[in-house]
Amino acid sequence: MQTFPPSDLVTDAGLILITDELPAPADFLLHRFLHIRIREVKQSSCIFLSVSEDFDRVKTVASKAALNLAQNAKIKFIDLVKGLEASTEKATANADARLRYIIRLLSSDISTMDAAEEQILVILDDIASLEWLGFSTLDLFRFSRALKALCLKYGAVLVIRHHILNASEPGHLFQLLLQLCSYHIEVRPLASGRSGAVSGELCLHPGPCEGEPRNRLLSRLTALQYRLTDGGAMFFNKGTSEGVL
Amino acid sequence: MSFKRRIPSNHANLPPGTRISPSSPSTALISTGIPSLDDILGGGLPLSCSLALLAPDNHSAYGELVQKYFVSQGIACGQQVCIVDDDGLLLARGCMWTSVGSSASSPPVNNDEDDGKSAQSDERIKIAWRYEKMKMFQTTVPSCNSSKDDYCHTFDLSSRIPESVVQDACDTNRLVILGVHADHDVKVSMTGLLGKIQDILSVSSETGLMRLCIPSLGSVQWGDVEPADVLYFLYSLRRLLRQYPHACASVGLAPHICSEAWGGHGWIHKVGWLTDAAISMSGFGANPSLVGLFPSHHGLVQIHKLPAPHTILPASDKYSTLRGLSSSAGANAGSGENNLAFRCTRKRLILETIHLDVEGGVTERRTTLSTNTISLDTGLINEVIDEHTNNKGRSRAALEVEFEKAVSVTADPLDSQPLASSQSAALDAATTTPKVKKPKKKVAFHSDRPDLYDF
């Protein structure tokens, strides 16, 4: 049975862009990044910037993986929309200003974590909902660029999740985000529709910001298939059963 | 010494009309009122989840029917129900109810009153020995028969909710109507409405669980809504439900906002991402060819998203019998999902698996190709020699076999040549753009009708 993501992806990469579609959501992957980070990396802390996910679900799923997040003070859960609403009480209700407020908030959090000499993982879930809620593509691109710069400054790994509505026309925001990323993980549904044994497949593509990709890449032809379970996913190579079927 | 049976503490703490989800002990489910919809959702709608029901057919009101079931089930269980609609009381008064004496007997699934078949005679049929152990073929889940189980009541579409029940629910504040009262600024009025919903949710958190029903989001009473407004509302509603996890919501989208023509590219997926569960019930109203293809159903069901509030895998994937995805199905492991459709009988709304007919169907006797096949050589004449030629003087029988476009007439052996050429010309003139599916297959012998092409 395969494992994904490879551990140096979780620790060393710059910006990892995860894209998914409605029939094959990638929330399991985000949870997996979190679990691997907390379990395997000593001195690590995580910031979960959430638009859609709620902390209860993250905690419950982690408990199925035998991780107790409530007691783990190393994970900080930030409700992004709440932060954005809080910022409107300040000077202007400008979208740009609100997003800058979030960056300032984050930068203070990250700098305190960095001062404690911890390796930081920042997860943004997800950026497409922000676009649908009214933020412009340009504002969101600038926000993600600022996030990336912040994470690069402190050596943190940034994971951004983005929803694709149409695989053949991914959209302008995706194209912009792709320019920023070091790795692009694409989670796709099976072309033949939903199945009981295989929930979807994922591919790992190199992004333009990573000079020499150290990890084994997964093209669409050699995609890793996965099957969801209550607490996570099992991975196996395409065409093999490897303990799943 | 008497041994008292200890009630498991879970059951004692559950509010009436709820059940624990089979996949996660921390999730409580409530029934939507329709057993087959509950099955598709994985046992029921989990608390703190929002369900978006899209019914894109303008000519029917199946979306509203599902919302009425939701309200009826809430009232029947004694739960709090809040209808967000200017005519909410009218909707509540039009709800269905359990039929009188339904607790005594409830019809088994296969014995549909529309069929008129009796199940008893089936049991006496001697089935081939290798099939004896197999279950009877069922296209849907059985409705809940026990009268003691108040999780899902069996509602009867032919009986209306008694006015006294509605009045009683209103008086005891179990039924709350919240008017939309939209004004020209849709965003502001939506924010105000969400504030009122939040107030209701915070008040009701002490008194037990609450069902929110928004029967037609985006309809005229909501004003001039834009796609962004609808998305904002759905997103904010979901956030509210997370904040008040004793409640859940069923949102019906008005028919005209259910299509990509209104919402833009990827609209349905956007709705799916911003809600916990999204299901489309597309009625056949606008499409007569589908009516002919699936004569016993009224629409197709598409599942876009299923609720998984505390797990990665939605409960429905493992436990839904209708979808057929569970890997415990043995021989069916790894197979795809069942196609689903719904039909509305006189007494109830049923969602069930849909299967294509045996080619040609059992009622039609066919002598030629199925009309669903597109003939590769349309335009050429197909001569069919028929045994039942009717010799009436001219010894010519007019046999009319309708293909996609090709119409053939038996040729008169005497003047076959000129007929052939004139018919080819007529055929070319008659061909129009081919339809993919022909609704009705006709094999007709018009022995007394004159020829189509009388030359």
PDB file of C-alpha atoms in Angstrom, chain A residues 20-28 31 50-54 56-57 60-61 64 79 81-82 85 129 132-133 161 163-166 169 194-197 199 227-232 245, chain B residues 23-26 187 228 231-232 235 238-239 242 265-274 303-306 308-314 317-319 323 325-327 333-337:
ATOM      1  CA  ASP A  20     -10.233  19.236  -6.221  1.00  0.00           C
ATOM      2  CA  GLU A  21     -13.677  18.894  -7.718  1.00  0.00           C
ATOM      3  CA  LEU A  22     -17.031  18.342  -6.093  1.00  0.00           C
ATOM      4  CA  PRO A  23     -17.245  14.600  -6.828  1.00  0.00           C
ATOM      5  CA  ALA A  24     -13.761  14.146  -5.347  1.00  0.00           C
ATOM      6  CA  PRO A  25     -13.137  16.555  -2.491  1.00  0.00           C
ATOM      7  CA  ALA A  26      -9.637  16.824  -1.045  1.00  0.00           C
ATOM      8  CA  ASP A  27     -10.414  17.502   2.589  1.00  0.00           C
ATOM      9  CA  PHE A  28      -8.952  14.119   3.507  1.00  0.00           C
ATOM     10  CA  HIS A  31      -6.354  16.358   7.357  1.00  0.00           C
ATOM     11  CA  SER A  50     -10.531  27.984   7.491  1.00  0.00           C
ATOM     12  CA  VAL A  51     -13.258  29.346   5.273  1.00  0.00           C
ATOM     13  CA  SER A  52     -15.459  26.255   5.014  1.00  0.00           C
ATOM     14  CA  GLU A  53     -14.201  23.634   7.407  1.00  0.00           C
ATOM     15  CA  ASP A  54     -15.007  23.809  11.083  1.00  0.00           C
ATOM     16  CA  ASP A  56     -15.081  20.255  15.374  1.00  0.00           C
ATOM     17  CA  ARG A  57     -14.786  18.217  12.262  1.00  0.00           C
ATOM     18  CA  THR A  60     -13.268  14.468  15.264  1.00  0.00           C
ATOM     19  CA  VAL A  61     -11.401  13.228  12.225  1.00  0.00           C
ATOM     20  CA  LYS A  64     -10.234   8.706  14.478  1.00  0.00           C
ATOM     21  CA  ASP A  79     -11.854  31.312  11.229  1.00  0.00           C
ATOM     22  CA  VAL A  81     -14.439  34.889   7.585  1.00  0.00           C
ATOM     23  CA  LYS A  82     -14.809  35.854  11.211  1.00  0.00           C
ATOM     24  CA  GLU A  85     -15.805  40.530   9.498  1.00  0.00           C
ATOM     25  CA  SER A 129     -15.128  30.014  -1.596  1.00  0.00           C
ATOM     26  CA  TRP A 132     -17.500  33.042  -4.794  1.00  0.00           C
ATOM     27  CA  LEU A 133     -18.322  35.164  -1.794  1.00  0.00           C
ATOM     28  CA  ARG A 161      -6.913  24.312  -1.366  1.00  0.00           C
ATOM     29  CA  HIS A 163     -11.981  24.094  -6.010  1.00  0.00           C
ATOM     30  CA  ILE A 164     -12.095  23.540  -9.725  1.00  0.00           C
ATOM     31  CA  LEU A 165     -15.517  23.763 -11.307  1.00  0.00           C
ATOM     32  CA  ASN A 166     -14.632  22.485 -14.722  1.00  0.00           C
ATOM     33  CA  GLU A 169     -11.432  25.274 -17.957  1.00  0.00           C
ATOM     34  CA  ARG A 194     -18.523   7.150  -8.433  1.00  0.00           C
ATOM     35  CA  SER A 195     -17.470   3.711  -7.370  1.00  0.00           C
ATOM     36  CA  GLY A 196     -17.508   1.851  -4.121  1.00  0.00           C
ATOM     37  CA  ALA A 197     -13.913   0.737  -4.235  1.00  0.00           C
ATOM     38  CA  SER A 199     -13.094   7.240  -4.519  1.00  0.00           C
ATOM     39  CA  ARG A 227     -10.376   5.148  -1.277  1.00  0.00           C
ATOM     40  CA  LEU A 228     -11.926   7.110   1.537  1.00  0.00           C
ATOM     41  CA  THR A 229     -12.509   5.670   4.943  1.00  0.00           C
ATOM     42  CA  ASP A 230     -14.141   7.231   7.941  1.00  0.00           C
ATOM     43  CA  GLY A 231     -10.926   8.705   9.171  1.00  0.00           C
ATOM     44  CA  GLY A 232      -8.815   9.176   6.114  1.00  0.00           C
ATOM     45  CA  LEU A 245     -10.364  -4.580  -2.717  1.00  0.00           C
TER      46      LEU A 245
ATOM     47  CA  SER B  23     -21.116   5.717  10.877  1.00  0.00           C
ATOM     48  CA  SER B  24     -20.396   8.135  13.669  1.00  0.00           C
ATOM     49  CA  PRO B  25     -21.752   8.043  17.210  1.00  0.00           C
ATOM     50  CA  SER B  26     -21.461  11.787  17.624  1.00  0.00           C
ATOM     51  CA  LYS B 187     -27.901  41.876   0.311  1.00  0.00           C
ATOM     52  CA  ALA B 228     -23.568  35.826  -5.461  1.00  0.00           C
ATOM     53  CA  LEU B 231     -24.124  31.723  -2.460  1.00  0.00           C
ATOM     54  CA  TYR B 232     -23.657  34.187   0.359  1.00  0.00           C
ATOM     55  CA  TYR B 235     -22.673  29.928   3.095  1.00  0.00           C
ATOM     56  CA  ARG B 238     -24.167  26.804   6.998  1.00  0.00           C
ATOM     57  CA  ARG B 239     -22.021  28.882   9.332  1.00  0.00           C
ATOM     58  CA  ARG B 242     -22.305  25.106  12.759  1.00  0.00           C
ATOM     59  CA  HIS B 265     -20.620  28.288 -15.204  1.00  0.00           C
ATOM     60  CA  GLY B 266     -20.258  25.640 -12.514  1.00  0.00           C
ATOM     61  CA  TRP B 267     -23.282  26.902 -10.586  1.00  0.00           C
ATOM     62  CA  ILE B 268     -24.520  23.582  -9.277  1.00  0.00           C
ATOM     63  CA  HIS B 269     -21.041  22.668  -8.053  1.00  0.00           C
ATOM     64  CA  LYS B 270     -20.776  25.995  -6.256  1.00  0.00           C
ATOM     65  CA  VAL B 271     -24.062  25.288  -4.481  1.00  0.00           C
ATOM     66  CA  GLY B 272     -22.717  21.852  -3.625  1.00  0.00           C
ATOM     67  CA  TRP B 273     -19.526  23.229  -2.149  1.00  0.00           C
ATOM     68  CA  LEU B 274     -21.329  25.777   0.030  1.00  0.00           C
ATOM     69  CA  ILE B 303     -26.621  13.505  -6.048  1.00  0.00           C
ATOM     70  CA  HIS B 304     -24.061  16.268  -5.927  1.00  0.00           C
ATOM     71  CA  LYS B 305     -22.950  16.192  -2.334  1.00  0.00           C
ATOM     72  CA  LEU B 306     -23.703  14.144   0.740  1.00  0.00           C
ATOM     73  CA  ALA B 308     -20.298  14.053   6.358  1.00  0.00           C
ATOM     74  CA  PRO B 309     -20.238  16.317   9.374  1.00  0.00           C
ATOM     75  CA  HIS B 310     -17.844  14.284  11.486  1.00  0.00           C
ATOM     76  CA  THR B 311     -16.204  11.864   9.123  1.00  0.00           C
ATOM     77  CA  ILE B 312     -14.292  11.986   5.890  1.00  0.00           C
ATOM     78  CA  LEU B 313     -16.490   9.427   4.205  1.00  0.00           C
ATOM     79  CA  PRO B 314     -20.199  10.289   3.985  1.00  0.00           C
ATOM     80  CA  ASP B 317     -21.454   5.635   0.899  1.00  0.00           C
ATOM     81  CA  LYS B 318     -21.420   2.764   3.361  1.00  0.00           C
ATOM     82  CA  TYR B 319     -25.006   2.493   4.416  1.00  0.00           C
ATOM     83  CA  ARG B 323     -27.032   3.977  -4.052  1.00  0.00           C
ATOM     84  CA  LEU B 325     -22.009   1.628  -3.242  1.00  0.00           C
ATOM     85  CA  SER B 326     -21.287  -0.271  -0.095  1.00  0.00           C
ATOM     86  CA  SER B 327     -18.483  -2.744  -0.495  1.00  0.00           C
ATOM     87  CA  ALA B 333     -17.886  -4.480  -4.763  1.00  0.00           C
ATOM     88  CA  GLY B 334     -16.171  -1.941  -6.911  1.00  0.00           C
ATOM     89  CA  SER B 335     -19.144  -1.370  -9.104  1.00  0.00           C
ATOM     90  CA  GLY B 336     -20.608   1.979  -9.852  1.00  0.00           C
ATOM     91  CA  GLU B 337     -23.507   3.737  -8.306  1.00  0.00           C
TER      92      GLU B 337
END
